[in-house]
Amino acid sequence: MPRCVSLLLNVAGTKSKAKGGQGQFPITQNVTVVEGGSANMTCRVDYNDNTSLQWSNPAQQTLFFGDKKALRDNRIELIRASSQELTIKIGDVSLSDDGLYTCSLFTMPVKTTKAFLTVLGVPSRPEITGFTKPAMEGDIITLTCSTLGSKPAANIRWFRNDKEVQGSKELNATGKSFTVRSSLQFQVDKGEDGVAYTCSVEHVSLSNLYTTTEVLEVHYAPRLEISKPQIDPLEGQYFKLECVSIGNPIPEPVLWSKDGGELPDIERMIVEGRELTITTLNKTDNGTYRCEASNHLGTSTAEYKLFVYAKDFPGPTTDPNALGQHGPDHALIGGVVAVVVFITLCLIIVLGRYLARHKGTYLTHEAKGAEDAPDADTAIINAEGNHVHAEEKKEYFI
């Protein structure tokens, strides 16, 4: 609306200039001022024959007639009054001063021109509501940023740390000013702990942004893991395990155990805070070590399997965290040897059966002649014949 009026007034001003030589139309200018500031309203004519100029407010109350003050308002004062100009000053401007002001030139007929005084309503500093301290992991929360008294309506922007995020905007008019709200809704997880949410207010009346920030605190159940040294656990050396925990509140205290029971040797197994140190490793230290910690939201555990290697052992080629993975793989070597022996035995058996089967065939053919012969002489002859055939068979198989 102010822009439309401004265009109309500019056209009116142009017409007044065009008629300046004919009908003495006054010339005015639109004024914009921030609430609480001062506005100078000027009305002038190109020439004058001692005709009076007058300023009136949007309620058509006369403010000044020439150099005579007509309205009792200590905020309004005369700056200059002459036959060609009337300038007044309105101090400590409020939103109620916003509107169309009229400058009149008392000729016959009276000539008037209007000027729009635009008062910018300064928004209040933003306020964030909806923070629950602390928030619990899994909760759904709604953050709302509000600013009051802006004219025109202010713009609100949200930032999660340094990254802008979009909120839902709500606008309400209160008189000539606006109340602006913007809301964010999200589900809380542990990643939100320590995140800064900033509400920023932008407005034409502000040279710098108004901002306010709240830091979200999230409580969540603990999560543990055991940090182990990079060296191999060798007999005679010291060994340290650390129970690394995250959680809010910080889970305390950390409890260490071995194979489901208490630590067996408290003289060599020293617990300091979250660390377990075994001063002189030996084979009896083999086993599963567990750390446990709690907060009011839950309990968490972590485990580590320790295998202590001989001092002269060159070291494992795989993760020593698994028991049984130490030294050369004798089971694999034994398996290979067993397979070789089994295959050799199978070959010997097959070869023996093969030779035995062909030897029996040879003797049977040789004996066949004696069985079919009617007398001994014939049997001998037949046997000799079969022997010849057998020799041929032997040569065939060879």
PDB file of N, CA and C in Angstrom, residues 152-209:
ATOM      1  N   PRO A 152       7.330  -3.298   8.298  1.00  0.00           N
ATOM      2  CA  PRO A 152       6.549  -4.474   7.896  1.00  0.00           C
ATOM      3  C   PRO A 152       7.022  -5.735   8.640  1.00  0.00           C
ATOM      4  N   ALA A 153       6.395  -6.876   8.356  1.00  0.00           N
ATOM      5  CA  ALA A 153       6.705  -8.100   9.080  1.00  0.00           C
ATOM      6  C   ALA A 153       8.170  -8.490   8.893  1.00  0.00           C
ATOM      7  N   ALA A 154       8.808  -8.854   9.991  1.00  0.00           N
ATOM      8  CA  ALA A 154      10.213  -9.265   9.952  1.00  0.00           C
ATOM      9  C   ALA A 154      10.345 -10.654   9.334  1.00  0.00           C
ATOM     10  N   ASN A 155      11.572 -10.998   8.960  1.00  0.00           N
ATOM     11  CA  ASN A 155      11.876 -12.321   8.411  1.00  0.00           C
ATOM     12  C   ASN A 155      12.741 -13.083   9.412  1.00  0.00           C
ATOM     13  N   ILE A 156      12.372 -14.342   9.674  1.00  0.00           N
ATOM     14  CA  ILE A 156      13.107 -15.175  10.623  1.00  0.00           C
ATOM     15  C   ILE A 156      13.818 -16.290   9.870  1.00  0.00           C
ATOM     16  N   ARG A 157      15.084 -16.509  10.224  1.00  0.00           N
ATOM     17  CA  ARG A 157      15.871 -17.608   9.647  1.00  0.00           C
ATOM     18  C   ARG A 157      16.459 -18.447  10.781  1.00  0.00           C
ATOM     19  N   TRP A 158      16.524 -19.777  10.540  1.00  0.00           N
ATOM     20  CA  TRP A 158      17.080 -20.721  11.507  1.00  0.00           C
ATOM     21  C   TRP A 158      18.422 -21.251  11.016  1.00  0.00           C
ATOM     22  N   PHE A 159      19.330 -21.479  11.983  1.00  0.00           N
ATOM     23  CA  PHE A 159      20.620 -22.086  11.667  1.00  0.00           C
ATOM     24  C   PHE A 159      20.904 -23.192  12.677  1.00  0.00           C
ATOM     25  N   ARG A 160      21.287 -24.364  12.151  1.00  0.00           N
ATOM     26  CA  ARG A 160      21.758 -25.473  12.997  1.00  0.00           C
ATOM     27  C   ARG A 160      23.276 -25.447  12.919  1.00  0.00           C
ATOM     28  N   ASN A 161      23.915 -25.023  14.013  1.00  0.00           N
ATOM     29  CA  ASN A 161      25.329 -24.640  13.971  1.00  0.00           C
ATOM     30  C   ASN A 161      25.479 -23.573  12.894  1.00  0.00           C
ATOM     31  N   ASP A 162      26.209 -23.835  11.820  1.00  0.00           N
ATOM     32  CA  ASP A 162      26.392 -22.800  10.794  1.00  0.00           C
ATOM     33  C   ASP A 162      25.567 -23.068   9.541  1.00  0.00           C
ATOM     34  N   LYS A 163      24.752 -24.119   9.547  1.00  0.00           N
ATOM     35  CA  LYS A 163      23.983 -24.488   8.355  1.00  0.00           C
ATOM     36  C   LYS A 163      22.534 -24.057   8.517  1.00  0.00           C
ATOM     37  N   GLU A 164      21.998 -23.368   7.495  1.00  0.00           N
ATOM     38  CA  GLU A 164      20.620 -22.900   7.562  1.00  0.00           C
ATOM     39  C   GLU A 164      19.641 -24.061   7.403  1.00  0.00           C
ATOM     40  N   VAL A 165      18.585 -24.049   8.210  1.00  0.00           N
ATOM     41  CA  VAL A 165      17.516 -25.044   8.123  1.00  0.00           C
ATOM     42  C   VAL A 165      16.189 -24.295   8.027  1.00  0.00           C
ATOM     43  N   GLN A 166      15.208 -24.943   7.409  1.00  0.00           N
ATOM     44  CA  GLN A 166      13.935 -24.284   7.161  1.00  0.00           C
ATOM     45  C   GLN A 166      12.940 -24.555   8.286  1.00  0.00           C
ATOM     46  N   GLY A 167      12.274 -23.488   8.717  1.00  0.00           N
ATOM     47  CA  GLY A 167      11.221 -23.601   9.714  1.00  0.00           C
ATOM     48  C   GLY A 167       9.879 -23.240   9.106  1.00  0.00           C
ATOM     49  N   SER A 168       8.803 -23.466   9.854  1.00  0.00           N
ATOM     50  CA  SER A 168       7.459 -23.101   9.415  1.00  0.00           C
ATOM     51  C   SER A 168       7.085 -21.750  10.026  1.00  0.00           C
ATOM     52  N   LYS A 169       6.608 -20.826   9.169  1.00  0.00           N
ATOM     53  CA  LYS A 169       6.395 -19.445   9.587  1.00  0.00           C
ATOM     54  C   LYS A 169       4.926 -19.183   9.909  1.00  0.00           C
ATOM     55  N   GLU A 170       4.716 -18.332  10.927  1.00  0.00           N
ATOM     56  CA  GLU A 170       3.369 -17.902  11.321  1.00  0.00           C
ATOM     57  C   GLU A 170       3.387 -16.392  11.508  1.00  0.00           C
ATOM     58  N   LEU A 171       2.372 -15.712  10.944  1.00  0.00           N
ATOM     59  CA  LEU A 171       2.323 -14.246  10.958  1.00  0.00           C
ATOM     60  C   LEU A 171       0.993 -13.784  11.537  1.00  0.00           C
ATOM     61  N   ASN A 172       1.066 -12.872  12.521  1.00  0.00           N
ATOM     62  CA  ASN A 172      -0.148 -12.305  13.125  1.00  0.00           C
ATOM     63  C   ASN A 172      -0.010 -10.788  13.195  1.00  0.00           C
ATOM     64  N   ALA A 173      -1.080 -10.087  12.809  1.00  0.00           N
ATOM     65  CA  ALA A 173      -1.089  -8.619  12.865  1.00  0.00           C
ATOM     66  C   ALA A 173      -1.680  -8.161  14.188  1.00  0.00           C
ATOM     67  N   THR A 174      -0.974  -7.188  14.795  1.00  0.00           N
ATOM     68  CA  THR A 174      -1.454  -6.580  16.040  1.00  0.00           C
ATOM     69  C   THR A 174      -1.424  -5.072  15.840  1.00  0.00           C
ATOM     70  N   GLY A 175      -2.585  -4.506  15.519  1.00  0.00           N
ATOM     71  CA  GLY A 175      -2.599  -3.083  15.188  1.00  0.00           C
ATOM     72  C   GLY A 175      -1.843  -2.862  13.887  1.00  0.00           C
ATOM     73  N   LYS A 176      -0.877  -1.947  13.917  1.00  0.00           N
ATOM     74  CA  LYS A 176      -0.075  -1.670  12.732  1.00  0.00           C
ATOM     75  C   LYS A 176       1.199  -2.498  12.658  1.00  0.00           C
ATOM     76  N   SER A 177       1.462  -3.298  13.687  1.00  0.00           N
ATOM     77  CA  SER A 177       2.696  -4.098  13.713  1.00  0.00           C
ATOM     78  C   SER A 177       2.355  -5.588  13.599  1.00  0.00           C
ATOM     79  N   PHE A 178       3.413  -6.408  13.521  1.00  0.00           N
ATOM     80  CA  PHE A 178       3.244  -7.835  13.311  1.00  0.00           C
ATOM     81  C   PHE A 178       4.025  -8.630  14.360  1.00  0.00           C
ATOM     82  N   THR A 179       3.446  -9.767  14.703  1.00  0.00           N
ATOM     83  CA  THR A 179       4.145 -10.770  15.500  1.00  0.00           C
ATOM     84  C   THR A 179       4.494 -11.925  14.569  1.00  0.00           C
ATOM     85  N   VAL A 180       5.775 -12.265  14.515  1.00  0.00           N
ATOM     86  CA  VAL A 180       6.250 -13.310  13.601  1.00  0.00           C
ATOM     87  C   VAL A 180       6.816 -14.459  14.426  1.00  0.00           C
ATOM     88  N   ARG A 181       6.420 -15.682  14.056  1.00  0.00           N
ATOM     89  CA  ARG A 181       6.946 -16.888  14.705  1.00  0.00           C
ATOM     90  C   ARG A 181       7.406 -17.871  13.640  1.00  0.00           C
ATOM     91  N   SER A 182       8.448 -18.619  14.001  1.00  0.00           N
ATOM     92  CA  SER A 182       8.936 -19.688  13.126  1.00  0.00           C
ATOM     93  C   SER A 182       9.283 -20.887  14.002  1.00  0.00           C
ATOM     94  N   SER A 183       8.879 -22.086  13.545  1.00  0.00           N
ATOM     95  CA  SER A 183       9.047 -23.288  14.371  1.00  0.00           C
ATOM     96  C   SER A 183       9.841 -24.366  13.643  1.00  0.00           C
ATOM     97  N   LEU A 184      10.616 -25.108  14.433  1.00  0.00           N
ATOM     98  CA  LEU A 184      11.351 -26.291  13.955  1.00  0.00           C
ATOM     99  C   LEU A 184      10.912 -27.481  14.797  1.00  0.00           C
ATOM    100  N   GLN A 185      10.642 -28.616  14.133  1.00  0.00           N
ATOM    101  CA  GLN A 185      10.301 -29.843  14.861  1.00  0.00           C
ATOM    102  C   GLN A 185      11.204 -30.974  14.370  1.00  0.00           C
ATOM    103  N   PHE A 186      11.770 -31.731  15.296  1.00  0.00           N
ATOM    104  CA  PHE A 186      12.660 -32.827  14.919  1.00  0.00           C
ATOM    105  C   PHE A 186      12.755 -33.817  16.072  1.00  0.00           C
ATOM    106  N   GLN A 187      13.230 -35.033  15.722  1.00  0.00           N
ATOM    107  CA  GLN A 187      13.440 -36.074  16.732  1.00  0.00           C
ATOM    108  C   GLN A 187      14.879 -35.999  17.213  1.00  0.00           C
ATOM    109  N   VAL A 188      15.040 -36.083  18.503  1.00  0.00           N
ATOM    110  CA  VAL A 188      16.359 -35.915  19.107  1.00  0.00           C
ATOM    111  C   VAL A 188      17.115 -37.242  19.088  1.00  0.00           C
ATOM    112  N   ASP A 189      18.381 -37.182  18.692  1.00  0.00           N
ATOM    113  CA  ASP A 189      19.283 -38.321  18.858  1.00  0.00           C
ATOM    114  C   ASP A 189      20.567 -37.809  19.494  1.00  0.00           C
ATOM    115  N   LYS A 190      21.495 -38.734  19.759  1.00  0.00           N
ATOM    116  CA  LYS A 190      22.711 -38.336  20.473  1.00  0.00           C
ATOM    117  C   LYS A 190      23.541 -37.345  19.666  1.00  0.00           C
ATOM    118  N   GLY A 191      23.365 -37.349  18.323  1.00  0.00           N
ATOM    119  CA  GLY A 191      24.102 -36.397  17.492  1.00  0.00           C
ATOM    120  C   GLY A 191      23.672 -34.960  17.697  1.00  0.00           C
ATOM    121  N   GLU A 192      22.520 -34.745  18.338  1.00  0.00           N
ATOM    122  CA  GLU A 192      22.043 -33.387  18.599  1.00  0.00           C
ATOM    123  C   GLU A 192      22.654 -32.800  19.866  1.00  0.00           C
ATOM    124  N   ASP A 193      23.313 -33.630  20.656  1.00  0.00           N
ATOM    125  CA  ASP A 193      23.895 -33.127  21.902  1.00  0.00           C
ATOM    126  C   ASP A 193      24.979 -32.094  21.595  1.00  0.00           C
ATOM    127  N   GLY A 194      24.832 -30.911  22.163  1.00  0.00           N
ATOM    128  CA  GLY A 194      25.809 -29.846  21.953  1.00  0.00           C
ATOM    129  C   GLY A 194      25.590 -29.022  20.694  1.00  0.00           C
ATOM    130  N   VAL A 195      24.520 -29.296  19.946  1.00  0.00           N
ATOM    131  CA  VAL A 195      24.246 -28.546  18.718  1.00  0.00           C
ATOM    132  C   VAL A 195      23.642 -27.181  19.078  1.00  0.00           C
ATOM    133  N   ALA A 196      24.134 -26.132  18.416  1.00  0.00           N
ATOM    134  CA  ALA A 196      23.638 -24.774  18.655  1.00  0.00           C
ATOM    135  C   ALA A 196      22.574 -24.423  17.621  1.00  0.00           C
ATOM    136  N   TYR A 197      21.397 -24.047  18.098  1.00  0.00           N
ATOM    137  CA  TYR A 197      20.316 -23.576  17.228  1.00  0.00           C
ATOM    138  C   TYR A 197      20.206 -22.067  17.378  1.00  0.00           C
ATOM    139  N   THR A 198      20.325 -21.369  16.239  1.00  0.00           N
ATOM    140  CA  THR A 198      20.313 -19.908  16.230  1.00  0.00           C
ATOM    141  C   THR A 198      19.118 -19.407  15.441  1.00  0.00           C
ATOM    142  N   CYS A 199      18.403 -18.445  16.036  1.00  0.00           N
ATOM    143  CA  CYS A 199      17.297 -17.761  15.367  1.00  0.00           C
ATOM    144  C   CYS A 199      17.773 -16.354  14.990  1.00  0.00           C
ATOM    145  N   SER A 200      17.621 -16.013  13.718  1.00  0.00           N
ATOM    146  CA  SER A 200      18.083 -14.723  13.214  1.00  0.00           C
ATOM    147  C   SER A 200      16.903 -13.928  12.673  1.00  0.00           C
ATOM    148  N   VAL A 201      16.809 -12.631  13.061  1.00  0.00           N
ATOM    149  CA  VAL A 201      15.726 -11.759  12.617  1.00  0.00           C
ATOM    150  C   VAL A 201      16.291 -10.683  11.695  1.00  0.00           C
ATOM    151  N   GLU A 202      15.708 -10.592  10.494  1.00  0.00           N
ATOM    152  CA  GLU A 202      16.090  -9.574   9.514  1.00  0.00           C
ATOM    153  C   GLU A 202      14.954  -8.568   9.345  1.00  0.00           C
ATOM    154  N   HIS A 203      15.319  -7.290   9.238  1.00  0.00           N
ATOM    155  CA  HIS A 203      14.290  -6.261   9.053  1.00  0.00           C
ATOM    156  C   HIS A 203      14.917  -5.019   8.465  1.00  0.00           C
ATOM    157  N   VAL A 204      14.123  -4.286   7.694  1.00  0.00           N
ATOM    158  CA  VAL A 204      14.625  -3.085   7.028  1.00  0.00           C
ATOM    159  C   VAL A 204      15.047  -2.026   8.034  1.00  0.00           C
ATOM    160  N   SER A 205      14.507  -2.065   9.235  1.00  0.00           N
ATOM    161  CA  SER A 205      14.837  -1.053  10.239  1.00  0.00           C
ATOM    162  C   SER A 205      16.147  -1.356  10.966  1.00  0.00           C
ATOM    163  N   LEU A 206      16.706  -2.547  10.739  1.00  0.00           N
ATOM    164  CA  LEU A 206      17.901  -2.965  11.480  1.00  0.00           C
ATOM    165  C   LEU A 206      19.145  -2.848  10.615  1.00  0.00           C
ATOM    166  N   SER A 207      20.176  -2.242  11.167  1.00  0.00           N
ATOM    167  CA  SER A 207      21.455  -2.202  10.461  1.00  0.00           C
ATOM    168  C   SER A 207      22.218  -3.510  10.668  1.00  0.00           C
ATOM    169  N   ASN A 208      21.968  -4.194  11.788  1.00  0.00           N
ATOM    170  CA  ASN A 208      22.557  -5.500  12.073  1.00  0.00           C
ATOM    171  C   ASN A 208      21.453  -6.484  12.464  1.00  0.00           C
ATOM    172  N   LEU A 209      21.702  -7.739  12.203  1.00  0.00           N
ATOM    173  CA  LEU A 209      20.715  -8.761  12.520  1.00  0.00           C
ATOM    174  C   LEU A 209      20.551  -8.901  14.031  1.00  0.00           C
TER     175      LEU A 209
END
